[in-house]
Coordinates of C-alpha atoms in Angstrom, one line a residue:
Chain A
M1306 CA 13.0 18.5 -15.0
P1307 CA 12.0 16.4 -12.0
R1308 CA 13.1 12.8 -12.3
L1309 CA 11.6 9.8 -10.6
A1310 CA 13.7 8.6 -7.7
T1311 CA 15.6 5.4 -8.2
N1312 CA 16.4 5.0 -4.5
Y1313 CA 13.6 4.2 -2.2
K1314 CA 13.0 6.9 0.3
E1315 CA 10.6 5.9 3.0
C1316 CA 7.9 8.4 3.9
D1317 CA 7.1 9.4 7.5
Q1318 CA 5.4 6.4 9.1
H1319 CA 2.9 8.0 11.4
E1320 CA 0.2 5.3 11.1
R1321 CA 0.1 1.8 12.6
A1322 CA 0.2 0.1 9.3
Y1323 CA 3.2 0.5 6.9
Q1324 CA 2.6 3.3 4.4
A1325 CA 3.9 2.5 0.9
Q1326 CA 2.7 2.9 -2.7
D1327 CA 0.8 -0.1 -3.9
A1328 CA 2.5 -0.3 -7.3
I1329 CA 6.1 -0.4 -5.9
F1330 CA 7.7 -3.5 -4.4
V1331 CA 9.6 -1.9 -1.6
A1332 CA 11.8 -4.8 -0.7
R1333 CA 13.0 -5.3 -4.3
K1334 CA 16.7 -6.3 -4.5
R1335 CA 18.5 -3.6 -6.4
S1336 CA 21.1 -5.4 -8.5
V1337 CA 24.4 -3.6 -8.9
S1338 CA 24.7 -4.3 -12.6
A1339 CA 21.2 -3.4 -13.8
K1340 CA 21.4 -1.5 -17.1
K1341 CA 17.9 0.0 -16.9
V1342 CA 17.1 1.2 -13.4
K1343 CA 13.4 1.1 -12.5
P1344 CA 12.2 4.0 -10.4
M1345 CA 11.0 3.6 -6.8
R1346 CA 8.0 5.9 -7.1
W1347 CA 4.9 5.5 -9.1
V1348 CA 3.4 8.7 -10.7
K1349 CA 0.8 9.0 -13.3
N1350 CA -0.3 11.6 -15.8
V1351 CA -3.8 12.7 -14.8
G1352 CA -4.8 13.7 -18.4
L1353 CA -7.1 16.5 -19.5
G1354 CA -4.0 18.7 -19.9
I1355 CA -3.3 18.8 -16.2
K1356 CA 0.4 19.1 -15.3
T1357 CA 1.6 16.8 -12.6
P1358 CA 3.4 19.0 -10.0
D1359 CA 7.2 18.5 -9.3
A1360 CA 6.4 17.9 -5.6
A1361 CA 4.4 14.8 -6.6
I1362 CA 7.3 13.3 -8.6
E1363 CA 10.1 14.2 -6.3
G1364 CA 8.3 13.9 -3.0
N1365 CA 8.2 10.7 -0.9
Y1366 CA 4.7 11.1 0.6
V1367 CA 2.2 8.3 0.3
D1368 CA -1.4 9.2 -0.4
K1369 CA -3.7 6.7 -2.0
K1370 CA -6.2 9.4 -2.8
C1371 CA -3.8 11.7 -4.5
P1372 CA -4.6 12.1 -8.3
F1373 CA -1.0 11.8 -9.3
T1374 CA 0.5 9.2 -7.0
G1375 CA -2.6 7.3 -5.8
N1376 CA -5.5 5.2 -7.1
V1377 CA -8.1 7.8 -8.1
S1378 CA -9.0 8.9 -11.6
I1379 CA -10.2 12.4 -12.5
R1380 CA -13.3 12.4 -14.7
G1381 CA -16.4 14.5 -15.0
K1382 CA -16.6 18.1 -13.8
I1383 CA -13.6 20.4 -13.4
L1384 CA -14.3 23.4 -11.2
K1385 CA -12.5 26.4 -9.7
G1386 CA -13.1 27.8 -6.3
L1387 CA -11.7 29.7 -3.3
V1388 CA -10.3 27.8 -0.4
I1389 CA -12.0 28.7 2.9
S1390 CA -10.8 25.9 5.3
T1391 CA -7.8 23.7 5.5
K1392 CA -8.3 22.3 9.0
M1393 CA -9.2 18.7 7.9
K1394 CA -6.6 16.0 7.4
R1395 CA -5.6 16.2 3.7
T1396 CA -9.0 17.7 2.7
I1397 CA -10.1 21.3 2.2
V1398 CA -13.4 23.2 1.8
V1399 CA -13.7 25.1 -1.4
R1400 CA -16.3 27.9 -1.9
R1401 CA -17.9 28.5 -5.3
D1402 CA -19.9 31.7 -5.7
Y1403 CA -22.5 32.2 -8.4
L1404 CA -25.4 34.5 -9.3
H1405 CA -28.9 33.2 -9.5
Y1406 CA -31.5 35.0 -11.7
I1407 CA -34.9 35.8 -10.4
T1408 CA -37.2 36.2 -13.4
K1409 CA -40.0 38.2 -11.7
Y1410 CA -37.7 41.0 -10.6
R1411 CA -35.2 40.6 -13.5
R1412 CA -32.3 40.8 -11.1
F1413 CA -29.6 38.5 -9.7
E1414 CA -29.0 37.3 -6.2
K1415 CA -25.7 35.9 -4.7
R1416 CA -25.5 32.3 -3.8
H1417 CA -22.7 30.0 -2.9
K1418 CA -22.0 26.3 -2.5
N1419 CA -19.2 24.7 -0.4
I1420 CA -17.4 21.7 -1.8
H1421 CA -15.2 19.3 0.2
A1422 CA -12.2 18.3 -1.8
H1423 CA -9.2 16.0 -1.1
C1424 CA -6.0 17.9 -1.1
S1425 CA -2.8 15.9 -1.9
P1426 CA 0.4 16.7 0.1
C1427 CA 2.1 17.9 -3.1
F1428 CA 0.0 21.1 -2.9
A1429 CA 0.7 23.5 0.0
V1430 CA -2.7 25.2 0.2
K1431 CA -3.7 28.1 2.4
E1432 CA -7.0 29.8 3.1
G1433 CA -7.8 32.3 0.4
D1434 CA -6.0 30.4 -2.4
I1435 CA -7.6 29.7 -5.8
V1436 CA -7.8 26.0 -6.5
T1437 CA -8.9 23.9 -9.5
I1438 CA -10.7 20.7 -8.4
G1439 CA -11.6 17.7 -10.5
Q1440 CA -14.4 15.2 -10.0
C1441 CA -13.5 11.7 -8.9
R1442 CA -15.2 8.8 -7.3
P1443 CA -16.5 9.3 -3.7
L1444 CA -13.6 9.3 -1.3
A1445 CA -15.6 10.0 1.8
K1446 CA -19.1 10.8 2.8
T1447 CA -18.9 14.4 1.4
V1448 CA -15.7 14.3 -0.6
K1449 CA -16.1 13.7 -4.4
F1450 CA -13.5 16.1 -5.7
N1451 CA -9.8 16.2 -5.7
V1452 CA -7.4 19.2 -6.0
V1453 CA -5.7 19.2 -9.3
A1454 CA -4.0 22.6 -9.6
H1455 CA -3.3 25.4 -7.2
E1456 CA -2.7 29.1 -7.5
A1457 CA -1.5 30.8 -4.3
Q1458 CA -2.9 34.3 -3.6
R1459 CA -0.5 36.9 -2.5
T1460 CA -2.9 39.8 -2.2
K1461 CA -4.9 39.5 1.0
T1462 CA -8.4 39.4 -0.5
G1463 CA -9.2 36.9 2.2
K1464 CA -12.0 34.4 2.0
K1465 CA -15.0 36.7 2.4
T1466 CA -15.1 38.4 -1.1
F1467 CA -17.5 37.3 -3.8
R1468 CA -15.5 35.9 -6.7
M1469 CA -16.9 34.1 -9.7
F1470 CA -14.6 32.0 -11.8
Chain B
M546 CA -14.7 -13.6 11.6
T547 CA -12.1 -15.9 10.0
R548 CA -10.2 -17.7 12.7
I549 CA -7.3 -20.2 12.6
G550 CA -8.4 -23.8 12.6
E551 CA -9.5 -26.6 10.3
K552 CA -10.9 -25.3 7.0
R553 CA -14.5 -24.3 7.2
I554 CA -15.9 -22.3 4.3
H555 CA -19.5 -21.2 3.7
E556 CA -20.8 -20.4 0.2
V557 CA -23.0 -17.3 0.0
R558 CA -25.2 -16.5 -2.9
T559 CA -24.7 -12.8 -3.8
R560 CA -26.2 -10.3 -6.1
G561 CA -26.5 -11.4 -9.7
G562 CA -26.4 -15.1 -8.7
N563 CA -22.6 -14.9 -8.0
K564 CA -20.8 -16.6 -5.2
K565 CA -18.8 -15.4 -2.3
F566 CA -16.8 -17.8 -0.1
R567 CA -17.0 -16.9 3.5
A568 CA -14.1 -18.5 5.3
L569 CA -14.9 -19.1 8.9
R570 CA -11.8 -21.2 9.7
L571 CA -8.6 -21.4 7.8
D572 CA -5.3 -23.1 8.6
S573 CA -3.2 -22.6 5.5
G574 CA -2.6 -20.2 2.6
N575 CA -0.6 -19.5 -0.5
F576 CA 2.3 -17.2 0.6
S577 CA 4.8 -15.7 -1.7
W578 CA 8.5 -14.7 -1.0
G579 CA 8.8 -11.7 -3.2
T580 CA 12.5 -11.3 -3.7
E581 CA 13.1 -14.9 -4.4
V582 CA 9.9 -15.3 -6.4
C583 CA 8.8 -18.4 -4.6
T584 CA 5.3 -19.1 -3.6
R585 CA 4.3 -22.0 -1.4
K586 CA 1.2 -23.3 0.4
V587 CA 2.1 -23.0 4.1
R588 CA 0.3 -23.3 7.4
V589 CA -0.7 -20.2 9.2
L590 CA 0.3 -20.5 12.8
D591 CA -0.6 -17.3 14.6
V592 CA -1.9 -13.8 14.2
V593 CA 0.6 -11.4 15.6
Y594 CA -0.4 -7.8 14.7
N595 CA -3.3 -5.9 13.3
A596 CA -3.0 -2.1 12.6
S597 CA -6.7 -1.5 12.9
N598 CA -7.7 -3.3 16.1
N599 CA -5.9 -5.1 18.9
E600 CA -9.0 -7.1 19.6
L601 CA -8.5 -8.9 16.3
V602 CA -5.1 -10.0 17.4
R603 CA -6.4 -11.3 20.7
T604 CA -9.1 -13.4 19.0
K605 CA -6.7 -14.4 16.2
T606 CA -8.9 -13.2 13.4
L607 CA -7.6 -13.5 9.8
V608 CA -8.3 -10.3 7.8
K609 CA -6.5 -8.5 5.0
G610 CA -3.5 -6.6 6.2
A611 CA -3.0 -8.7 9.3
I612 CA 0.5 -9.8 10.2
V613 CA 0.7 -13.5 10.8
V614 CA 3.3 -16.1 11.6
V615 CA 3.7 -18.7 8.9
D616 CA 5.6 -22.1 8.7
A617 CA 9.0 -21.5 7.2
H618 CA 9.9 -25.1 6.2
P619 CA 8.7 -25.2 2.6
F620 CA 10.6 -22.0 1.9
K621 CA 13.7 -23.2 3.6
S622 CA 13.8 -26.5 1.7
W623 CA 13.1 -24.7 -1.6
Y624 CA 16.0 -22.2 -0.9
E625 CA 18.4 -25.0 0.0
G626 CA 17.4 -26.9 -3.1
H627 CA 17.6 -23.9 -5.4
Y628 CA 20.9 -22.4 -4.2
G629 CA 22.5 -25.4 -2.5
V630 CA 23.2 -23.3 0.5
K631 CA 21.9 -23.9 4.0
I632 CA 20.2 -20.9 5.7
G633 CA 18.8 -20.3 9.1
I634 CA 21.6 -22.1 11.0
K635 CA 21.9 -20.9 14.6
K636 CA 25.3 -19.7 15.6
G637 CA 26.1 -22.4 18.2
R638 CA 25.2 -25.1 15.7
V639 CA 27.3 -23.9 12.8
D640 CA 30.1 -26.5 13.6
A641 CA 27.6 -29.3 14.1
A642 CA 25.9 -28.4 10.8
A643 CA 29.2 -28.4 8.9
A644 CA 30.2 -31.7 10.4
A645 CA 26.8 -33.2 9.5
A646 CA 26.8 -31.7 6.0
A647 CA 30.2 -33.2 5.1
P648 CA 29.3 -36.9 5.2
E649 CA 25.9 -36.2 3.5
E650 CA 27.6 -34.5 0.6
E651 CA 29.8 -37.4 0.0
E652 CA 26.7 -39.6 -0.5
K653 CA 25.1 -37.2 -3.0
K654 CA 27.5 -36.3 -5.7
K655 CA 26.3 -33.4 -7.8
S656 CA 27.1 -33.4 -11.5
S657 CA 29.3 -30.6 -12.9
H658 CA 26.3 -29.2 -14.7
V659 CA 24.3 -29.0 -11.5
L660 CA 27.3 -27.4 -9.8
R661 CA 27.7 -24.8 -12.5
K662 CA 24.0 -24.0 -12.3
L663 CA 24.2 -23.5 -8.5
A664 CA 27.3 -21.3 -8.9
A665 CA 25.4 -19.1 -11.5
R666 CA 22.5 -18.8 -9.2
G667 CA 24.8 -18.0 -6.3
K668 CA 26.1 -14.9 -8.0
G669 CA 24.4 -11.9 -6.4
R670 CA 22.6 -14.1 -3.9
T671 CA 21.9 -12.2 -0.7
I672 CA 19.6 -13.0 2.2
E673 CA 18.4 -10.5 4.7
D674 CA 19.6 -10.9 8.2
A675 CA 16.1 -10.7 9.7
I676 CA 14.8 -13.4 7.4
D677 CA 17.7 -15.6 8.2
H678 CA 16.9 -15.3 11.9
Q679 CA 13.3 -16.2 11.2
M680 CA 14.3 -19.2 9.1
A681 CA 16.3 -20.5 12.1
S682 CA 13.2 -20.5 14.3
G683 CA 11.1 -22.0 11.5
R684 CA 8.6 -19.2 11.5
L685 CA 8.3 -16.3 9.1
Y686 CA 6.3 -13.1 9.4
A687 CA 3.9 -12.5 6.5
K688 CA 1.1 -10.1 5.7
I689 CA -2.3 -11.3 4.5
T690 CA -3.2 -9.7 1.1
S691 CA -6.4 -11.6 0.2
R692 CA -9.8 -11.1 1.8
P693 CA -10.7 -14.3 3.6
G694 CA -14.3 -13.4 4.1
Q695 CA -14.8 -12.7 0.4
S696 CA -12.6 -15.2 -1.4
G697 CA -12.3 -17.9 1.2
R698 CA -8.6 -17.9 0.9
C699 CA -5.8 -16.7 3.1
D700 CA -3.0 -15.7 0.8
G701 CA -0.2 -13.2 1.4
A702 CA 3.4 -12.2 1.1
I703 CA 6.4 -12.7 3.4
L704 CA 7.5 -9.5 5.0
E705 CA 10.8 -8.2 3.8
G706 CA 13.0 -5.1 3.8
P707 CA 11.7 -1.8 5.2
E708 CA 8.2 -3.2 5.8
L709 CA 9.6 -6.1 7.9
A710 CA 11.7 -3.6 9.9
F711 CA 8.7 -1.5 10.5
Y712 CA 6.5 -4.3 11.8
L713 CA 9.3 -5.8 13.9
K714 CA 9.5 -2.4 15.6
Q715 CA 5.7 -2.3 16.1
L716 CA 5.8 -5.8 17.6
K717 CA 8.4 -4.8 20.1
K718 CA 6.2 -2.0 21.5

């Protein structure tokens, strides 16, 4: 059972501005005799039966776009797809394959759509993994989804196979 | 856009008939000292750091998230009144301050009730070294948390703890 940290652990400060969660008062005086100790990390339950990962609760990263430790809500569509690229900073490209029916020939054709999704540091995502993404408010020009669950792939099916979910 | 100077605020009519207050020049704001839960209206003296753009520091532009230098006297006098302890005394002047304080205290006699109240407040009272230093020079570092171009106000919070340490290091660079 992961527990919320009671001691403040600063995250790696790579930016020029101080990175900290909005909801936590970092400079709070921790009294010696406090009976109820307030945690120094803010985590929320995303809802819709989604389990918040241990890495989000125990970690000390700061990501305002993370669905568990940041200020975004997951609502609308929940989709599943295959990860094809993880080269962007904290965002990934997810590929969704589907079959489109041509009425004249009574057959199907393969089509796909790429979706850009924000990927929180609590998920260690590699290319070829299966990922569940949830719709959220626009986070960037092309990013309107957020990674909400992750299923690593051991078998090297790679990112070129057609897989419908 | 918002510089330091005598208050100059333009009202803008926005969508839906609502108002926005575009502050063009501001000189003071409501700053809060988090750990002591004390908020005072103080003068903004200087812009010292901006994570987004150094140009905004050079032109002394007040924006949300900018680190500014703020007058410390209202906080200092509140602290001394609340706890009855002098803070921000420079090392060389400790003897002089003690000598000056002695005759003053003889004039103002505090009732036992007041003394008990001060003693209760004094329990668990700590002051950060870095803030004590800043009090001595009469200037505190603070971060602006309001949006002066939208609300017309320059409000913020005094930097403390890890955040203060971080920005002091950035300022040294």
